[in-house]
C-alpha cells in the first residue's frame, strides 16, 4: 500500500489552465483534474458534471427545491431523464393503475417539459433502467463525470467514467449549477488475475470482491478494476462489476477504457461520429491509468479460483461459492458475529449447511446489474434445458426497451416463454419494491439483482439470494439453488 | 443559512451494523413527489417485526434528537428519503461508529451533523444512554467531542463537513453558484463538450 503524490489544484480561480499532472497519475486523477472548477473553502472540490441522469423517484423534490430558490436549470442539455423504478412491467398503459405512480410520472413529464430536458419515456422506444440506457445509447463515455440520484450510478464506470450516485439535494445542485461539491476519493486498484472458468460470470467476480473486502471495505475509495480477467471482459460484463461497487462501500468504481470500450461505443446514437470519434479515442486513450500508475491501495484476486457465488444473508458480502457450506458465526471475527446471527435469524438458514439445494419460490432475471442482452442470452441458454419447476414464479425483465427488442429479434422471449418464464416490459421490476412486482411473505427469490437487504424485494419478510442470471435460470428450473456448471 | 455548532438533547440508541436505507425507509414510501410525512414511516418494517420492541417505539427514547447507531449506518440506496425520514421524526444529529458515504453526504446537505466514535467509546455511550435515557447528550462540532454522563470523548467529523456546518455553508447550491462564470469556463475546456478538439 503506497500513497502516491497528490496533485494540487489552484484555488478559486475564475479561469485557469488545466493543472499539470504527473505521468503516473491514474484515470481518476486525470478525470478529476479535467473537471475541477475550483477548490471550495470546505476543502472539497467543485467538480463539473458532464452528464446528469435523472429518474422519477429522486428528482421531483429537487425540482421543487429549485423552484423555491427561483433558479433555472443551468445546462438543460446535459441532463437526460427516463422512468424506471415505478413503472409496471405488465402493462404500461397510462394512466397507471397506481395513482401515486401516475403522479410521479406526471411530475417528471412536467418538470422535463418546463426545463427543456429530454425525457426518454415509454413512447420513445429508448426507455429503460437509467444505468442500462446510458451505456447502450452511447451517452456514457470514457473520461466523463456522471451523476444520478441513484446509488448504482457506479455502473457507468465500466467505460472509464467517474460516476457518482447522489441524493436529492445534490440533484438540485447539479440542476442549478451542473456541479457537485465532492471530496476526492482515494483509489484502490483491484486486479483480477487469471481467467474465469466456464459457468463463472462477472456477477460472481464482484460478489467475490465484496465478500473479500467487505460491504464497507470501500468507504473513502474509488475501485479501479483491472488485470487479465477484467481486460478480457466485454463492456456489459464490466458494467455488472462496476454496478456493485456501491455494495462494497466504494464511492464509485471504474475500468480503464480500451479497444473493447471504443468498439462498443462506435456508431451509438450519442457517441461522437466520423473524425470526432477518432479524436475522441485519442483523448480516451490518454486517460487510462498507465502501467506504473500510483494508487492508494492495491489488492489482487485470483480469477481462476472464483466459483459461481450465491448470497445467503442480508447484505451482499454474505455470499459463498455454490460448493461451500454456510459459515459458522463462531469462526468469524467477533465484530461480524452479530451480523451473521441476525442474517441466520432472518433467512431461516443454518450454519454448516450447503447453499446448494435451498428451495426457491421466485426467480428474477433483470435489473441494472444483470438486465442486459448478454445476461438474457446466458439465461436463455439455461432455459433451453428445461421447464420452470412447478410452484416457481419466474420473471425475465429486460433492462430497457432496446434490450427487449434485441432479445425478441433473437427469439429469446420465445425461449423463455416456452420454458415457463414470464416475459415482461422494461423496468426495475422486482429489484426493489416500488412497482407491482413484489415478493409475498417469506418467499425466497433467486435474483440477478444487487441487494439482498431485509425487505428489499417488497415483502418485509421476503428473502433474496443474489446470483448470476444463468444461476437464477437454473434455480428456476430445478426449484432450488443448483450449480449452473452442471447444467450448461 | 444556519450555522450549526452543537446539537444537544436526549438520545435514542439503535444497535446493529450495516443498517441500510431500505430499512430506514421502505421503498414503498418513495412513491411520492415530496418528502412530507416520511417521518412516521421510519423503520416501519423493522418496527412491525419487532412488535413494539424497537427503539423507535420505546417511550423512554421519545423526543430524542440524537440517534446513536453502529457501523456502516445508511448503506445501500442513495435515497435522501432516509435522512429526511429521520429528520422528520425529530433527529438533528447522528453518532455512530461509521456511516455509508452517500448517506453521510445527504446528511450534510440537510444540515444534519454526523460524528464517529471509537468502538469502545461508542459502546460506553450506548450503555450509558440506555441506562439513563433522560440525560442530555451533547455533540460539540467546534470541540469535536461528544459528552454524556459517561464523560466527554473525542468524535471524528470530516474536516470539510465540519467546516460547512460551522460556517453555515452546508446547502451547496449557493456555494457552487458563487463560482460564477468559472463553471462555463470549465465546460469550455472539457473535450467531450467541445467536439473533441484535436
Ligand atoms: S434495477 Fe434496482 S438497483 Fe438498478 S436502478 Fe433499478 S431499483 Fe436501482
XYZ file of C-alpha atoms and ligand atoms in Angstrom:
694
model
C 0.000 0.000 0.000
C 1.609 3.233 -1.087
C 0.228 6.734 -1.093
C 1.231 8.466 -4.279
C 1.962 12.147 -4.709
C -1.296 14.073 -4.656
C -1.766 16.618 -7.416
C -2.583 20.081 -6.188
C -5.154 22.473 -7.566
C -5.244 26.230 -7.809
C -7.941 27.716 -5.614
C -10.889 29.847 -6.544
C -9.505 30.873 -9.933
C -12.026 32.277 -12.361
C -10.146 30.925 -15.346
C -7.169 28.690 -15.213
C -5.263 26.211 -17.310
C -5.623 22.522 -16.591
C -3.192 21.895 -13.728
C -0.131 19.840 -14.598
C -0.420 16.200 -13.751
C 2.320 13.662 -13.205
C 2.953 10.848 -15.672
C 1.999 8.200 -13.109
C -1.419 9.737 -12.476
C -4.293 7.255 -12.557
C -7.514 7.749 -14.508
C -9.346 9.221 -11.551
C -6.618 11.844 -11.033
C -6.863 12.885 -14.673
C -10.624 12.969 -14.918
C -10.893 14.775 -11.591
C -8.420 17.418 -12.787
C -10.157 17.923 -16.105
C -13.456 18.704 -14.339
C -12.217 20.791 -11.423
C -13.882 24.193 -11.343
C -12.249 25.285 -8.088
C -11.314 24.263 -4.600
C -14.015 25.132 -2.087
C -13.388 26.725 1.302
C -14.563 23.460 2.874
C -11.642 21.653 1.269
C -13.938 19.882 -1.165
C -13.639 20.293 -4.916
C -16.260 21.941 -7.075
C -16.469 19.422 -9.891
C -18.190 19.966 -13.226
C -20.616 17.154 -14.057
C -20.601 16.238 -17.735
C -23.686 14.038 -17.748
C -26.618 14.137 -15.372
C -29.196 11.362 -15.482
C -32.484 11.637 -13.644
C -35.465 9.371 -12.983
C -38.888 9.708 -11.447
C -38.083 8.811 -7.829
C -35.324 11.141 -6.669
C -35.894 14.151 -8.926
C -39.324 15.686 -8.139
C -38.235 17.106 -4.774
C -35.079 18.512 -6.407
C -37.145 20.415 -8.968
C -39.356 21.671 -6.129
C -36.282 22.993 -4.260
C -35.101 24.678 -7.459
C -38.451 26.365 -7.851
C -38.315 27.510 -4.248
C -34.884 29.048 -4.837
C -36.143 30.562 -8.112
C -33.273 29.058 -10.076
C -33.238 27.808 -13.680
C -31.583 24.583 -14.848
C -28.114 25.765 -15.842
C -27.261 23.235 -18.586
C -30.561 21.542 -19.525
C -28.908 19.766 -22.478
C -26.551 17.925 -20.074
C -29.414 16.273 -18.189
C -31.368 13.317 -19.535
C -34.394 11.688 -17.963
C -36.082 8.313 -18.055
C -38.608 6.349 -15.999
C -37.702 3.020 -14.480
C -38.338 2.451 -10.769
C -42.106 2.761 -10.508
C -43.036 1.670 -13.994
C -45.109 -1.538 -14.063
C -43.756 -4.342 -16.238
C -47.060 -5.971 -17.222
C -48.893 -3.005 -18.719
C -47.516 0.492 -19.051
C -50.837 1.878 -20.255
C -51.494 5.419 -18.967
C -52.873 6.437 -16.611
C -51.015 3.876 -14.497
C -53.201 1.821 -12.175
C -51.308 3.099 -9.128
C -52.281 6.741 -8.509
C -49.044 7.551 -6.737
C -47.010 6.131 -9.615
C -49.099 8.074 -12.116
C -48.460 11.247 -10.127
C -44.715 10.642 -10.238
C -44.848 10.068 -13.989
C -46.778 13.310 -14.355
C -44.209 15.159 -12.250
C -41.193 14.111 -14.315
C -43.054 14.896 -17.539
C -43.958 18.382 -16.331
C -40.515 19.075 -14.907
C -38.729 17.982 -18.075
C -41.076 19.938 -20.328
C -40.771 23.042 -18.188
C -36.964 22.982 -18.112
C -36.242 21.734 -21.625
C -34.865 18.362 -20.520
C -35.065 15.376 -22.839
C -37.233 12.593 -21.400
C -36.877 9.073 -22.741
C -40.317 7.783 -21.807
C -42.030 4.565 -22.820
C -43.236 6.121 -26.087
C -39.651 6.961 -27.102
C -38.593 3.358 -27.655
C -35.488 4.213 -25.612
C -36.867 3.922 -22.090
C -35.245 1.632 -19.595
C -33.318 1.412 -16.347
C -31.222 4.550 -16.249
C -27.967 2.567 -15.896
C -28.845 0.374 -18.856
C -29.830 3.119 -21.283
C -26.890 5.475 -20.601
C -24.376 2.915 -21.876
C -26.459 1.487 -24.704
C -27.240 4.914 -26.179
C -23.578 5.913 -26.087
C -24.368 8.666 -23.574
C -21.868 7.172 -21.142
C -18.323 7.748 -22.392
C -14.778 7.484 -21.048
C -13.496 10.430 -19.069
C -16.898 11.801 -18.191
C -18.106 12.821 -14.790
C -21.586 11.394 -14.386
C -24.097 11.893 -11.602
C -27.511 10.417 -10.979
C -29.793 10.311 -7.972
C -29.280 6.590 -7.666
C -26.566 4.654 -5.900
C -25.918 2.303 -8.830
C -24.607 5.160 -10.936
C -21.235 3.489 -10.324
C -22.270 1.188 -13.205
C -21.188 3.785 -15.774
C -17.589 3.496 -14.568
C -17.254 0.488 -16.890
C -16.302 2.975 -19.628
C -13.628 4.716 -17.575
C -16.021 7.410 -16.400
C -16.281 8.756 -12.859
C -19.872 8.121 -11.941
C -21.419 9.128 -8.627
C -24.698 8.205 -7.005
C -26.107 11.289 -5.268
C -29.003 12.331 -3.051
C -31.872 14.615 -3.974
C -30.280 17.816 -2.609
C -27.294 17.092 -4.829
C -29.621 16.517 -7.796
C -30.772 20.067 -7.085
C -27.121 21.210 -7.001
C -26.429 19.663 -10.406
C -29.601 21.054 -11.951
C -28.781 24.533 -10.662
C -25.025 24.587 -11.266
C -24.005 21.469 -13.249
C -21.537 20.958 -10.406
C -21.111 18.935 -7.246
C -19.102 19.645 -4.124
C -17.116 16.447 -3.629
C -14.142 15.166 -1.703
C -11.661 13.367 -3.878
C -11.758 9.649 -3.170
C -8.630 7.559 -2.801
C -8.125 4.871 -5.424
C -7.834 1.164 -4.705
C -6.676 -0.883 -7.657
C -8.261 -4.340 -7.717
C -6.507 -6.785 -10.026
C -8.376 -9.899 -11.000
C -5.774 -12.293 -12.361
C -6.189 -15.427 -14.441
C -9.208 -16.498 -16.413
C -12.760 -17.132 -15.277
C -13.832 -20.761 -15.516
C -16.904 -21.736 -17.560
C -20.126 -21.003 -15.688
C -18.434 -18.187 -13.752
C -19.634 -14.700 -14.627
C -18.907 -11.036 -13.938
C -21.539 -11.224 -11.181
C -19.510 -13.889 -9.413
C -16.393 -11.738 -9.676
C -17.973 -8.745 -7.970
C -19.641 -10.931 -5.333
C -16.226 -12.455 -4.620
C -14.645 -8.992 -4.371
C -17.294 -7.791 -1.913
C -17.024 -10.966 0.113
C -13.262 -10.460 0.293
C -13.160 -6.717 1.036
C -16.442 -6.379 2.926
C -19.542 -4.250 2.448
C -17.839 -1.189 3.878
C -14.292 -2.028 2.805
C -14.544 0.538 0.025
C -15.514 3.549 2.135
C -13.397 6.516 1.022
C -12.267 4.725 -2.131
C -12.960 4.543 -5.803
C -12.349 0.998 -7.031
C -10.273 0.672 -10.207
C -10.819 -2.811 -11.647
C -8.106 -4.279 -13.842
C -5.975 -7.309 -14.531
C -6.357 -10.062 -17.131
C -9.842 -11.220 -16.112
C -11.258 -7.675 -16.307
C -9.361 -6.899 -19.530
C -10.940 -9.990 -21.103
C -14.462 -8.866 -20.201
C -16.983 -7.280 -22.551
C -18.366 -3.849 -21.675
C -21.571 -5.467 -20.454
C -19.618 -7.652 -18.046
C -17.636 -4.662 -16.797
C -20.947 -2.860 -16.247
C -22.013 -5.696 -13.936
C -18.779 -5.442 -11.946
C -18.843 -1.638 -11.639
C -22.564 -1.700 -10.801
C -21.985 -3.351 -7.445
C -19.029 -1.174 -6.397
C -21.512 0.573 -4.139
C -22.359 -2.721 -2.436
C -18.675 -2.852 -1.491
C -18.966 0.594 0.087
C -16.912 2.332 -2.630
C -17.885 5.819 -3.783
C -17.542 4.701 -7.396
C -15.819 2.051 -9.499
C -14.287 2.011 -12.935
C -12.337 0.063 -15.512
C -9.835 1.731 -17.823
C -11.017 2.439 -21.364
C -9.514 0.166 -24.028
C -10.264 -1.146 -27.537
C -13.268 -3.053 -26.162
C -14.678 0.243 -24.899
C -14.065 2.113 -28.154
C -15.586 -0.641 -30.301
C -18.657 -0.758 -28.056
C -19.209 2.976 -28.495
C -18.659 3.182 -32.246
C -21.890 4.056 -34.017
C -24.047 4.508 -30.892
C -26.564 7.335 -31.041
C -24.893 9.767 -28.652
C -21.277 8.723 -29.317
C -19.079 11.041 -31.376
C -19.071 10.316 -35.116
C -16.618 10.370 -38.001
C -13.413 12.310 -37.412
C -14.634 13.381 -33.970
C -14.752 9.710 -32.953
C -11.080 9.280 -33.815
C -10.161 12.431 -31.917
C -12.223 11.161 -29.009
C -10.352 7.850 -28.984
C -7.110 9.812 -28.765
C -8.328 11.601 -25.639
C -9.868 8.479 -24.119
C -6.598 6.568 -24.525
C -4.680 9.351 -22.796
C -6.896 8.987 -19.711
C -6.266 5.323 -18.943
C -4.101 4.646 -15.891
C -0.582 3.824 -17.180
C 1.066 0.525 -16.132
C 3.095 2.287 -13.438
C 0.204 4.364 -12.085
C 0.137 5.266 -8.397
C -2.672 4.023 -6.177
C -3.575 4.467 -2.540
C -4.085 0.746 -2.131
C -3.834 -2.428 -4.199
C -5.369 -5.867 -3.869
C -5.331 -8.904 -6.093
C -7.867 -11.661 -6.560
C -7.300 -14.967 -8.322
C -9.885 -15.162 -11.086
C -9.231 -18.875 -11.612
C -10.412 -19.584 -8.077
C -13.797 -17.842 -8.314
C -16.827 -20.165 -8.257
C -20.462 -19.384 -9.071
C -21.489 -17.415 -5.986
C -24.724 -17.145 -4.045
C -25.599 -14.698 -1.287
C -27.207 -16.367 1.692
C -27.566 -13.471 4.161
C -28.900 -9.930 4.384
C -26.049 -7.996 2.827
C -24.215 -8.706 -0.427
C -20.971 -9.532 1.360
C -22.657 -12.536 2.943
C -22.134 -14.797 -0.047
C -20.357 -18.105 -0.677
C -19.298 -20.288 -3.574
C -22.008 -22.726 -4.641
C -19.890 -25.675 -3.476
C -19.300 -24.241 0.003
C -21.214 -24.590 3.249
C -22.748 -21.722 5.224
C -20.268 -20.184 7.678
C -20.315 -20.747 11.441
C -20.590 -17.448 13.327
C -18.103 -18.796 15.884
C -15.428 -18.912 13.157
C -15.971 -15.257 12.214
C -14.206 -12.252 13.751
C -16.162 -11.143 16.853
C -17.395 -7.898 15.245
C -19.085 -9.886 12.457
C -20.840 -12.429 14.636
C -23.841 -10.268 15.459
C -24.480 -9.615 11.754
C -24.191 -13.312 10.967
C -26.616 -14.286 13.728
C -29.043 -11.631 12.521
C -28.751 -12.956 8.966
C -29.421 -16.548 10.045
C -32.393 -15.385 12.078
C -33.913 -13.546 9.137
C -33.113 -16.088 6.442
C -34.008 -19.214 8.477
C -30.890 -20.956 7.168
C -28.450 -22.981 9.273
C -24.672 -22.715 9.663
C -22.807 -25.641 8.155
C -25.478 -26.464 5.596
C -24.810 -26.251 1.863
C -26.467 -23.376 -0.010
C -26.987 -25.737 -2.938
C -30.400 -27.324 -2.697
C -32.091 -24.366 -0.948
C -35.656 -24.314 -2.318
C -36.851 -21.139 -4.052
C -40.334 -19.882 -4.908
C -39.461 -16.924 -7.147
C -36.799 -16.340 -9.810
C -35.999 -12.842 -11.042
C -33.790 -12.129 -14.051
C -33.276 -8.419 -14.676
C -32.083 -5.151 -13.009
C -29.257 -2.748 -13.805
C -26.809 -5.415 -12.644
C -27.916 -8.168 -14.999
C -30.710 -6.983 -17.288
C -28.686 -6.570 -20.484
C -28.790 -8.653 -23.647
C -25.739 -10.762 -22.790
C -27.362 -11.639 -19.454
C -30.556 -12.722 -21.173
C -28.608 -14.795 -23.686
C -26.851 -16.693 -20.889
C -30.115 -17.204 -19.011
C -31.806 -18.392 -22.218
C -29.055 -20.966 -22.752
C -30.080 -22.466 -19.428
C -33.813 -22.006 -20.078
C -33.451 -24.164 -23.190
C -32.516 -27.112 -20.965
C -35.821 -27.492 -19.162
C -39.010 -26.008 -17.752
C -39.621 -23.823 -14.721
C -40.349 -26.082 -11.734
C -43.969 -26.278 -10.551
C -44.746 -23.659 -7.914
C -41.954 -21.314 -9.014
C -42.810 -17.862 -10.345
C -40.105 -16.851 -12.811
C -39.779 -13.378 -14.352
C -37.494 -12.150 -17.101
C -37.427 -8.357 -17.231
C -35.290 -6.701 -19.903
C -33.328 -3.698 -18.659
C -34.532 -1.459 -21.463
C -36.826 -1.328 -24.455
C -33.754 -1.738 -26.678
C -32.722 -4.885 -24.802
C -36.280 -6.191 -25.180
C -36.251 -5.532 -28.935
C -32.901 -7.234 -29.370
C -33.979 -10.251 -27.309
C -37.188 -10.556 -29.305
C -35.263 -10.301 -32.578
C -33.168 -13.242 -31.379
C -36.234 -15.171 -30.278
C -35.121 -15.261 -26.637
C -38.586 -14.259 -25.403
C -39.972 -17.413 -27.029
C -37.284 -19.499 -25.375
C -38.215 -18.080 -22.005
C -41.945 -18.402 -22.545
C -41.631 -21.962 -23.769
C -39.765 -22.785 -20.586
C -42.443 -21.189 -18.397
C -40.814 -17.829 -17.632
C -42.872 -14.632 -17.854
C -41.518 -12.134 -20.406
C -42.075 -8.609 -19.106
C -41.689 -4.970 -20.167
C -38.557 -2.964 -19.298
C -38.107 -1.545 -15.794
C -36.551 -2.102 -12.369
C -39.295 -4.591 -11.511
C -38.571 -6.886 -8.593
C -35.180 -5.406 -7.809
C -36.950 -3.154 -5.338
C -40.484 -2.717 -4.131
C -41.767 0.363 -5.898
C -43.891 -1.225 -8.599
C -46.351 -4.135 -8.588
C -43.605 -6.821 -8.808
C -43.012 -7.933 -5.239
C -42.276 -10.951 -3.113
C -45.033 -12.243 -0.871
C -44.482 -13.211 2.782
C -41.449 -15.430 3.364
C -40.826 -16.275 -0.287
C -37.226 -16.949 -1.270
C -36.181 -15.355 -4.542
C -33.200 -16.348 -6.665
C -32.360 -12.923 -8.051
C -29.911 -11.457 -10.541
C -30.220 -8.036 -8.835
C -27.761 -6.425 -6.447
C -29.287 -6.169 -2.980
C -30.416 -8.796 -0.537
C -31.360 -6.396 2.238
C -34.233 -7.292 4.527
C -37.482 -6.429 2.776
C -35.725 -5.189 -0.359
C -37.951 -7.105 -2.780
C -41.192 -5.849 -1.336
C -42.210 -8.257 1.384
C -40.898 -7.141 4.793
C -40.027 -10.772 5.474
C -39.093 -11.827 1.920
C -35.695 -13.398 1.268
C -33.268 -12.767 -1.583
C -30.437 -14.958 -2.870
C -28.208 -12.989 -5.233
C -26.545 -14.870 -8.094
C -25.760 -14.648 -11.802
C -28.650 -14.723 -14.323
C -27.617 -18.178 -15.525
C -27.708 -19.432 -11.928
C -31.154 -17.864 -11.467
C -32.441 -19.624 -14.586
C -31.011 -22.917 -13.348
C -32.622 -22.416 -9.933
C -35.970 -21.633 -11.598
C -35.862 -24.920 -13.479
C -34.782 -27.054 -10.527
C -36.922 -25.209 -7.979
C -33.841 -24.967 -5.772
C -30.365 -23.491 -5.856
C -28.093 -25.552 -8.122
C -24.633 -25.281 -9.652
C -25.113 -23.933 -13.162
C -21.918 -25.694 -14.219
C -23.814 -28.959 -14.077
C -26.471 -27.606 -16.434
C -24.506 -25.813 -19.138
C -28.149 29.569 6.090
C -27.879 28.477 9.684
C -24.524 27.702 11.224
C -24.575 24.511 13.275
C -22.054 24.232 16.083
C -23.690 21.992 18.680
C -26.583 19.630 18.990
C -27.787 18.878 22.477
C -30.686 16.762 23.542
C -31.794 13.339 24.589
C -30.591 10.401 22.549
C -32.002 7.171 21.169
C -29.858 4.047 20.879
C -30.298 1.888 17.781
C -27.902 -1.046 17.889
C -26.710 -3.072 14.898
C -24.310 -2.677 11.981
C -24.926 -2.281 8.234
C -28.405 -0.840 8.690
C -29.393 0.023 5.122
C -31.628 2.769 3.786
C -34.265 0.248 2.659
C -34.773 -0.480 6.345
C -34.703 3.170 7.367
C -37.456 3.966 4.879
C -39.022 1.093 2.892
C -39.182 1.719 -0.868
C -42.974 1.839 -0.978
C -42.830 5.262 0.729
C -40.684 6.592 -2.088
C -43.784 6.623 -4.272
C -44.295 10.341 -3.687
C -43.222 13.656 -5.097
C -42.443 15.322 -1.768
C -40.687 14.282 1.425
C -43.756 15.145 3.507
C -44.956 12.608 6.016
C -41.898 10.352 5.777
C -41.162 10.696 9.495
C -43.902 8.386 10.633
C -42.678 5.555 8.384
C -39.057 5.483 9.542
C -38.035 1.870 10.232
C -41.614 0.787 9.686
C -40.922 -2.832 8.704
C -38.334 -3.347 11.429
C -40.817 -1.934 13.949
C -43.639 -4.181 12.807
C -41.421 -7.226 13.100
C -40.115 -6.137 16.484
C -43.773 -5.940 17.668
C -43.231 -2.811 19.707
C -39.789 -3.826 20.918
C -37.957 -1.317 18.688
C -36.068 1.721 19.990
C -38.354 3.958 17.910
C -41.319 2.596 19.863
C -39.597 2.792 23.232
C -41.203 5.613 25.193
C -38.028 6.208 27.129
C -36.461 7.464 23.902
C -39.440 9.563 22.790
C -38.487 13.072 21.750
C -34.801 12.204 21.270
C -32.869 14.450 18.924
C -29.647 12.448 18.599
C -29.577 8.965 17.114
C -26.777 6.659 18.236
C -26.028 3.861 15.767
C -23.414 1.195 14.948
C -21.122 0.785 11.950
C -21.835 1.428 8.238
C -25.158 3.060 9.042
C -27.167 4.135 5.996
C -25.584 1.793 3.459
C -27.350 0.839 0.241
C -29.655 3.058 -1.767
C -28.797 6.745 -2.216
C -32.328 7.791 -1.216
C -32.262 11.105 0.618
C -35.628 9.934 1.867
C -33.672 8.078 4.600
C -32.135 11.090 6.396
C -35.302 13.048 5.545
C -37.413 10.444 7.352
C -35.116 10.529 10.390
C -35.033 14.326 10.383
C -38.795 14.402 10.157
C -39.054 12.064 13.115
C -37.097 14.567 15.156
C -33.425 13.697 14.819
C -30.907 16.502 14.413
C -27.633 14.559 14.520
C -26.164 11.049 14.256
C -23.443 9.462 16.352
C -22.050 6.099 15.291
C -19.002 4.012 14.543
C -19.145 4.746 10.794
C -21.544 5.922 8.104
C -22.036 4.965 4.456
C -20.744 7.717 2.194
C -23.832 8.715 0.234
C -25.915 8.728 3.421
C -23.319 10.926 5.114
C -23.309 13.306 2.133
C -27.087 13.516 2.222
C -26.977 14.320 5.942
C -24.543 17.159 5.358
C -26.736 18.545 2.583
C -29.597 18.677 5.090
C -27.532 20.259 7.857
C -27.583 17.093 9.953
C -24.170 16.526 11.555
C -22.763 13.029 11.956
C -19.905 12.078 14.233
C -17.861 8.916 14.550
C -16.636 7.477 17.846
C -14.129 4.741 18.632
C -15.874 1.425 19.150
C -15.214 1.408 22.913
C -16.392 4.976 23.421
C -19.473 4.229 21.364
C -20.295 1.112 23.371
C -19.903 3.064 26.617
C -22.129 5.862 25.335
C -24.792 3.410 24.193
C -24.792 1.677 27.571
C -24.931 4.970 29.441
C -27.863 6.265 27.430
C -29.794 3.010 27.678
C -29.347 3.089 31.464
C -30.401 6.708 31.701
C -32.210 7.960 28.607
C -33.204 11.210 30.339
C -29.657 12.551 30.312
C -28.688 15.184 27.786
C -26.104 14.210 25.170
C -24.066 16.939 23.521
C -22.374 16.809 20.144
C -19.980 19.759 20.029
C -18.718 20.344 16.485
C -16.370 23.123 17.500
C -14.621 20.943 20.090
C -15.148 17.680 18.164
C -16.483 15.918 21.222
C -19.491 14.005 22.439
C -20.452 14.491 26.076
C -22.795 12.490 28.236
C -22.844 11.303 31.821
C -20.340 8.690 30.639
C -17.885 11.552 30.096
C -16.566 13.556 27.173
C -14.960 11.663 24.318
C -13.312 12.645 21.038
C -15.506 12.462 17.928
C -14.357 12.247 14.331
C -16.104 14.587 11.930
C -14.599 15.034 8.454
C -12.934 18.480 8.232
C -14.850 19.672 5.199
C -18.190 18.637 6.624
C -17.435 20.247 9.962
C -16.466 23.498 8.267
C -19.591 23.573 6.137
C -21.761 23.090 9.203
C -19.862 25.601 11.348
C -19.863 28.185 8.553
C -23.463 27.501 7.635
C -22.470 26.674 4.063
C -23.971 23.183 4.021
C -26.538 23.985 1.357
C -24.114 23.517 -1.514
C -26.173 25.175 -4.242
C -25.360 28.712 -3.092
C -21.693 27.901 -2.635
C -21.446 26.295 -6.073
C -23.210 29.224 -7.711
C -20.521 31.519 -6.300
C -18.102 30.097 -8.873
C -19.989 32.185 -11.427
C -18.566 32.118 -14.934
C -15.819 29.697 -13.874
C -18.420 26.979 -14.411
C -18.837 27.883 -18.081
C -15.078 28.360 -18.390
C -14.575 24.807 -17.151
C -17.130 23.403 -19.535
C -15.349 25.235 -22.374
C -12.179 23.193 -21.831
C -13.730 19.737 -21.384
C -13.040 17.844 -24.630
C -16.335 15.940 -24.923
C -18.370 19.138 -24.529
C -16.458 20.765 -27.347
C -16.443 18.176 -30.103
C -13.070 16.783 -29.018
C -10.752 19.466 -30.375
C -7.628 17.741 -31.722
S -32.611 -2.032 -11.202
Fe -32.623 -1.969 -8.999
S -30.669 -1.193 -8.368
Fe -30.914 -0.774 -10.556
S -31.713 1.304 -10.637
Fe -33.466 -0.076 -10.647
S -34.012 -0.310 -8.496
Fe -31.980 0.588 -8.531
